[in-house]
Amino acid sequence: MNLPAALFTPSWPAELELAYARHGERTTPVRRRHLGPLRVQKHLHAEGPEVCQHIIVHPPGGIAGGDRLDISAHAGERTWVQLTSPGAAKWYRAAGVARQDLRLRVEAGATLEWLPQETIVYAGAQAELHTQIELHGDARLLYWDIVALGRPAADERFASGHFQAALDVRRDGRLLWHERQRVSGGDGLLDSPIGLNGQPVFATLLVSGEVDSDLLERCRELKIEGVRGDLSQLAGLLVARCLASEALKGRAWLIALWRLLRPALLGREAVPPRIWST
């Protein structure tokens, strides 16, 4: 019997819902619901009981056309949550759009660190990422993303497809950061000096709070070969941006910033997750 092609949907939807609560001095997961190929590994307390670390895993290893990832995390009052990934997220060439929706909610007195490894967008991919972050009261946030367009090591330029991203950060309903990005394959923006200037990697770091001029200057003086970056202090939010020749170099710059900013703004020395070294 010949079935209509419309019955076959090669897309792979996935959902992950996480929530955390504070019990005494310990941050613990209180909700861990998943549907489809999204998981977290066993939670870790490598820095002690106050900081709960989860590693988000997408077992297929890549996102293809029609796939949809839906991730939400809720950091309850006075918790400290750190979320990272075991490796790069790969968005493959596809005939249709693939999408990720990320929602982060951080309650009063809580800290959330979103520190994934890089996103690699293959030529021909149609990747769309939407992120909404809600902060309440004196909640603290440290967020970064690293995007690599194409695969220069394989002589693959981002000549087709598109990458699209939306990011909104609010505190008590008031908008702190509103951003929309769209880069099309082969666009002049890729090589323009007012665009990516020929660099395949761009990265952003956002951290709540304000730093003094001395620390801001120390951050600006960080030098990583192949990276051009700078920082802007806004009201209640520090923004760092860079262009890089390789994803590893962009990540090295973010980690160097994190080592300076985490003690100053979050009050804890930066301890890189072991998964970053494997």
Short mmCIF file of C-alpha atoms in Angstrom, two decimals, residues 10-255:
data_model
loop_
_atom_site.label_atom_id
_atom_site.label_comp_id
_atom_site.label_asym_id
_atom_site.label_seq_id
_atom_site.Cartn_x
_atom_site.Cartn_y
_atom_site.Cartn_z
CA PRO A 10 11.32 13.20 9.55
CA SER A 11 11.50 16.03 12.10
CA TRP A 12 12.38 15.20 15.70
CA PRO A 13 10.75 17.42 18.35
CA ALA A 14 12.26 17.43 21.86
CA GLU A 15 11.40 19.11 25.17
CA LEU A 16 13.30 19.56 28.42
CA GLU A 17 11.85 21.19 31.54
CA LEU A 18 14.04 21.80 34.58
CA ALA A 19 13.38 23.42 37.97
CA TYR A 20 15.52 23.90 41.06
CA ALA A 21 14.92 24.70 44.74
CA ARG A 22 17.08 25.59 47.72
CA HIS A 23 17.09 23.17 50.68
CA GLY A 24 19.27 24.52 53.45
CA GLU A 25 22.62 25.26 51.83
CA ARG A 26 21.96 22.96 48.88
CA THR A 27 20.52 23.67 45.41
CA THR A 28 18.72 20.57 44.13
CA PRO A 29 16.68 19.69 41.05
CA VAL A 30 12.96 19.41 41.80
CA ARG A 31 11.70 18.90 38.23
CA ARG A 32 13.36 17.09 35.34
CA ARG A 33 10.88 16.32 32.60
CA HIS A 34 11.86 15.42 29.07
CA LEU A 35 10.18 14.41 25.85
CA GLY A 36 12.17 13.15 22.88
CA PRO A 37 15.95 13.40 22.51
CA LEU A 38 16.86 15.93 25.19
CA ARG A 39 18.35 14.92 28.53
CA VAL A 40 20.46 16.13 31.40
CA GLN A 41 23.21 14.07 32.94
CA LYS A 42 23.28 13.46 36.70
CA HIS A 43 23.48 16.77 38.53
CA LEU A 44 26.84 17.71 40.02
CA HIS A 45 27.96 19.85 42.96
CA ALA A 46 31.59 20.29 41.95
CA GLU A 47 31.80 23.67 43.72
CA GLY A 48 29.97 22.56 46.83
CA PRO A 49 26.27 22.16 47.69
CA GLU A 50 25.22 25.71 46.80
CA VAL A 51 25.88 25.42 43.04
CA CYS A 52 23.99 22.76 41.07
CA GLN A 53 25.45 21.97 37.65
CA HIS A 54 23.59 20.16 34.89
CA ILE A 55 24.96 19.14 31.51
CA ILE A 56 22.30 19.24 28.78
CA VAL A 57 22.67 16.46 26.23
CA HIS A 58 21.06 16.15 22.79
CA PRO A 59 21.81 12.49 21.90
CA PRO A 60 21.30 12.77 18.10
CA GLY A 61 24.31 15.09 18.04
CA GLY A 62 22.82 17.51 15.52
CA ILE A 63 19.68 19.44 14.60
CA ALA A 64 18.12 18.94 11.16
CA GLY A 65 15.29 20.57 9.22
CA GLY A 66 11.94 20.39 11.02
CA ASP A 67 13.52 19.61 14.41
CA ARG A 68 12.33 21.69 17.34
CA LEU A 69 14.05 21.92 20.72
CA ASP A 70 12.07 23.41 23.60
CA ILE A 71 14.12 24.02 26.77
CA SER A 72 12.98 25.71 29.97
CA ALA A 73 14.73 26.14 33.32
CA HIS A 74 13.39 27.70 36.52
CA ALA A 75 15.86 28.71 39.23
CA GLY A 76 13.89 29.03 42.46
CA GLU A 77 14.61 31.55 45.21
CA ARG A 78 18.23 31.56 46.47
CA THR A 79 19.32 28.75 44.15
CA TRP A 80 22.48 28.75 42.03
CA VAL A 81 22.11 26.88 38.74
CA GLN A 82 24.81 26.33 36.12
CA LEU A 83 23.82 24.82 32.76
CA THR A 84 26.30 23.80 30.09
CA SER A 85 26.73 21.24 27.28
CA PRO A 86 29.21 18.46 26.50
CA GLY A 87 30.12 19.75 23.04
CA ALA A 88 29.14 21.90 20.10
CA ALA A 89 25.54 22.00 18.87
CA LYS A 90 25.50 21.28 15.12
CA TRP A 91 22.75 22.64 12.88
CA TYR A 92 22.78 20.68 9.62
CA ARG A 93 21.98 21.68 6.05
CA ALA A 94 18.23 21.24 5.57
CA ALA A 95 15.30 22.03 3.31
CA GLY A 96 13.21 23.28 6.24
CA VAL A 97 13.57 25.42 9.36
CA ALA A 98 14.91 23.96 12.61
CA ARG A 99 14.10 25.88 15.80
CA GLN A 100 15.18 26.15 19.41
CA ASP A 101 13.10 27.89 22.06
CA LEU A 102 14.84 28.62 25.36
CA ARG A 103 13.07 30.06 28.42
CA LEU A 104 14.97 30.87 31.60
CA ARG A 105 13.29 32.14 34.78
CA VAL A 106 15.37 33.27 37.76
CA GLU A 107 13.71 34.11 41.07
CA ALA A 108 14.82 36.60 43.71
CA GLY A 109 18.14 35.77 45.35
CA ALA A 110 18.96 33.16 42.69
CA THR A 111 21.81 32.94 40.18
CA LEU A 112 21.67 31.25 36.79
CA GLU A 113 24.65 30.65 34.50
CA TRP A 114 23.90 29.57 30.92
CA LEU A 115 27.26 28.47 29.49
CA PRO A 116 26.80 26.19 26.47
CA GLN A 117 29.58 25.32 24.10
CA GLU A 118 29.47 26.70 20.58
CA THR A 119 26.66 26.50 18.01
CA ILE A 120 27.94 25.44 14.57
CA VAL A 121 25.61 26.39 11.73
CA TYR A 122 26.44 24.42 8.57
CA ALA A 123 26.09 26.00 5.15
CA GLY A 124 22.52 25.40 3.98
CA ALA A 125 21.10 25.18 7.52
CA GLN A 126 17.96 27.11 8.44
CA ALA A 127 18.51 27.71 12.14
CA GLU A 128 16.21 29.86 14.26
CA LEU A 129 16.82 30.39 17.98
CA HIS A 130 14.48 32.25 20.34
CA THR A 131 15.48 33.01 23.95
CA GLN A 132 13.43 34.64 26.70
CA ILE A 133 14.94 35.33 30.12
CA GLU A 134 12.89 36.56 33.10
CA LEU A 135 14.69 37.92 36.17
CA HIS A 136 12.86 38.71 39.38
CA GLY A 137 13.95 40.98 42.22
CA ASP A 138 17.72 40.79 42.69
CA ALA A 139 18.14 37.65 40.54
CA ARG A 140 21.55 37.35 38.84
CA LEU A 141 22.34 36.12 35.35
CA LEU A 142 25.46 35.19 33.41
CA TYR A 143 24.63 34.15 29.86
CA TRP A 144 26.71 33.53 26.77
CA ASP A 145 26.36 32.19 23.26
CA ILE A 146 28.96 31.39 20.60
CA VAL A 147 27.92 31.03 16.95
CA ALA A 148 30.15 29.62 14.20
CA LEU A 149 28.90 30.03 10.63
CA GLY A 150 30.06 27.34 8.23
CA ARG A 151 33.08 25.11 8.78
CA PRO A 152 36.25 26.95 7.75
CA ALA A 153 38.46 23.97 8.64
CA ALA A 154 36.63 22.02 5.93
CA ASP A 155 36.75 24.99 3.51
CA GLU A 156 33.00 25.44 3.92
CA ARG A 157 31.77 29.03 3.85
CA PHE A 158 28.31 30.00 4.98
CA ALA A 159 27.16 30.46 1.40
CA SER A 160 23.51 29.41 1.76
CA GLY A 161 20.83 29.00 4.40
CA HIS A 162 20.23 31.38 7.30
CA PHE A 163 20.82 31.89 11.00
CA GLN A 164 18.21 33.84 12.95
CA ALA A 165 18.15 34.63 16.66
CA ALA A 166 15.96 36.57 19.09
CA LEU A 167 16.96 37.37 22.67
CA ASP A 168 14.92 39.24 25.29
CA VAL A 169 15.99 39.78 28.91
CA ARG A 170 13.53 41.30 31.39
CA ARG A 171 13.68 42.14 35.08
CA ASP A 172 10.31 42.30 36.82
CA GLY A 173 8.73 42.73 33.42
CA ARG A 174 10.97 45.62 32.36
CA LEU A 175 12.99 45.02 29.21
CA LEU A 176 16.77 45.08 29.81
CA TRP A 177 17.95 43.66 26.50
CA HIS A 178 16.17 43.22 23.18
CA GLU A 179 18.01 41.81 20.20
CA ARG A 180 17.20 40.39 16.79
CA GLN A 181 19.77 38.86 14.44
CA ARG A 182 19.54 37.39 10.97
CA VAL A 183 22.47 36.36 8.80
CA SER A 184 21.77 34.88 5.37
CA GLY A 185 24.23 32.66 3.56
CA GLY A 186 26.36 34.56 1.06
CA ASP A 187 25.18 37.95 2.37
CA GLY A 188 27.55 40.90 2.09
CA LEU A 189 27.32 41.28 5.87
CA LEU A 190 29.65 38.28 6.22
CA ASP A 191 32.65 40.19 4.84
CA SER A 192 31.64 43.79 5.43
CA PRO A 193 33.79 45.77 7.91
CA ILE A 194 30.54 46.91 9.55
CA GLY A 195 29.37 43.27 9.74
CA LEU A 196 31.37 40.13 10.52
CA ASN A 197 34.44 41.41 8.66
CA GLY A 198 35.25 37.97 7.25
CA GLN A 199 35.24 36.27 10.66
CA PRO A 200 33.13 33.09 10.89
CA VAL A 201 32.52 33.27 14.66
CA PHE A 202 30.69 35.80 16.81
CA ALA A 203 29.93 35.59 20.51
CA THR A 204 28.00 37.48 23.18
CA LEU A 205 28.22 37.51 26.98
CA LEU A 206 25.63 39.18 29.21
CA VAL A 207 26.00 39.49 32.97
CA SER A 208 23.73 41.33 35.36
CA GLY A 209 25.24 44.07 37.48
CA GLU A 210 27.75 46.86 36.99
CA VAL A 211 31.54 46.87 37.25
CA ASP A 212 33.92 49.67 38.13
CA SER A 213 36.09 51.33 35.52
CA ASP A 214 39.25 49.46 36.60
CA LEU A 215 37.71 46.03 36.07
CA LEU A 216 36.10 47.14 32.82
CA GLU A 217 39.51 48.20 31.55
CA ARG A 218 41.07 44.87 32.63
CA CYS A 219 38.39 43.06 30.65
CA ARG A 220 39.04 45.22 27.61
CA GLU A 221 42.77 44.50 27.83
CA LEU A 222 42.27 40.73 27.46
CA LYS A 223 44.09 39.54 24.35
CA ILE A 224 43.38 36.26 22.54
CA GLU A 225 45.00 35.80 19.12
CA GLY A 226 42.35 35.83 16.40
CA VAL A 227 39.74 37.58 18.59
CA ARG A 228 38.50 41.17 18.46
CA GLY A 229 36.17 42.03 21.31
CA ASP A 230 34.88 44.84 23.50
CA LEU A 231 32.46 45.50 26.36
CA SER A 232 29.68 48.00 27.12
CA GLN A 233 28.31 48.79 30.57
CA LEU A 234 24.57 49.45 30.48
CA ALA A 235 22.29 50.17 33.42
CA GLY A 236 22.29 46.89 35.35
CA LEU A 237 23.76 44.83 32.51
CA LEU A 238 27.29 44.32 31.17
CA VAL A 239 27.50 43.28 27.50
CA ALA A 240 30.57 41.74 25.86
CA ARG A 241 30.91 40.99 22.12
CA CYS A 242 33.60 39.49 19.96
CA LEU A 243 34.43 38.34 16.46
CA ALA A 244 36.81 35.38 16.17
CA SER A 245 38.60 33.32 13.55
CA GLU A 246 37.74 30.05 15.35
CA ALA A 247 35.10 28.92 17.83
CA LEU A 248 37.72 27.73 20.33
CA LYS A 249 39.31 31.17 20.34
CA GLY A 250 35.96 32.89 20.86
CA ARG A 251 35.21 30.52 23.73
CA ALA A 252 38.64 31.16 25.26
CA TRP A 253 37.87 34.90 25.30
CA LEU A 254 34.52 34.34 27.00
CA ILE A 255 36.07 32.05 29.60
#
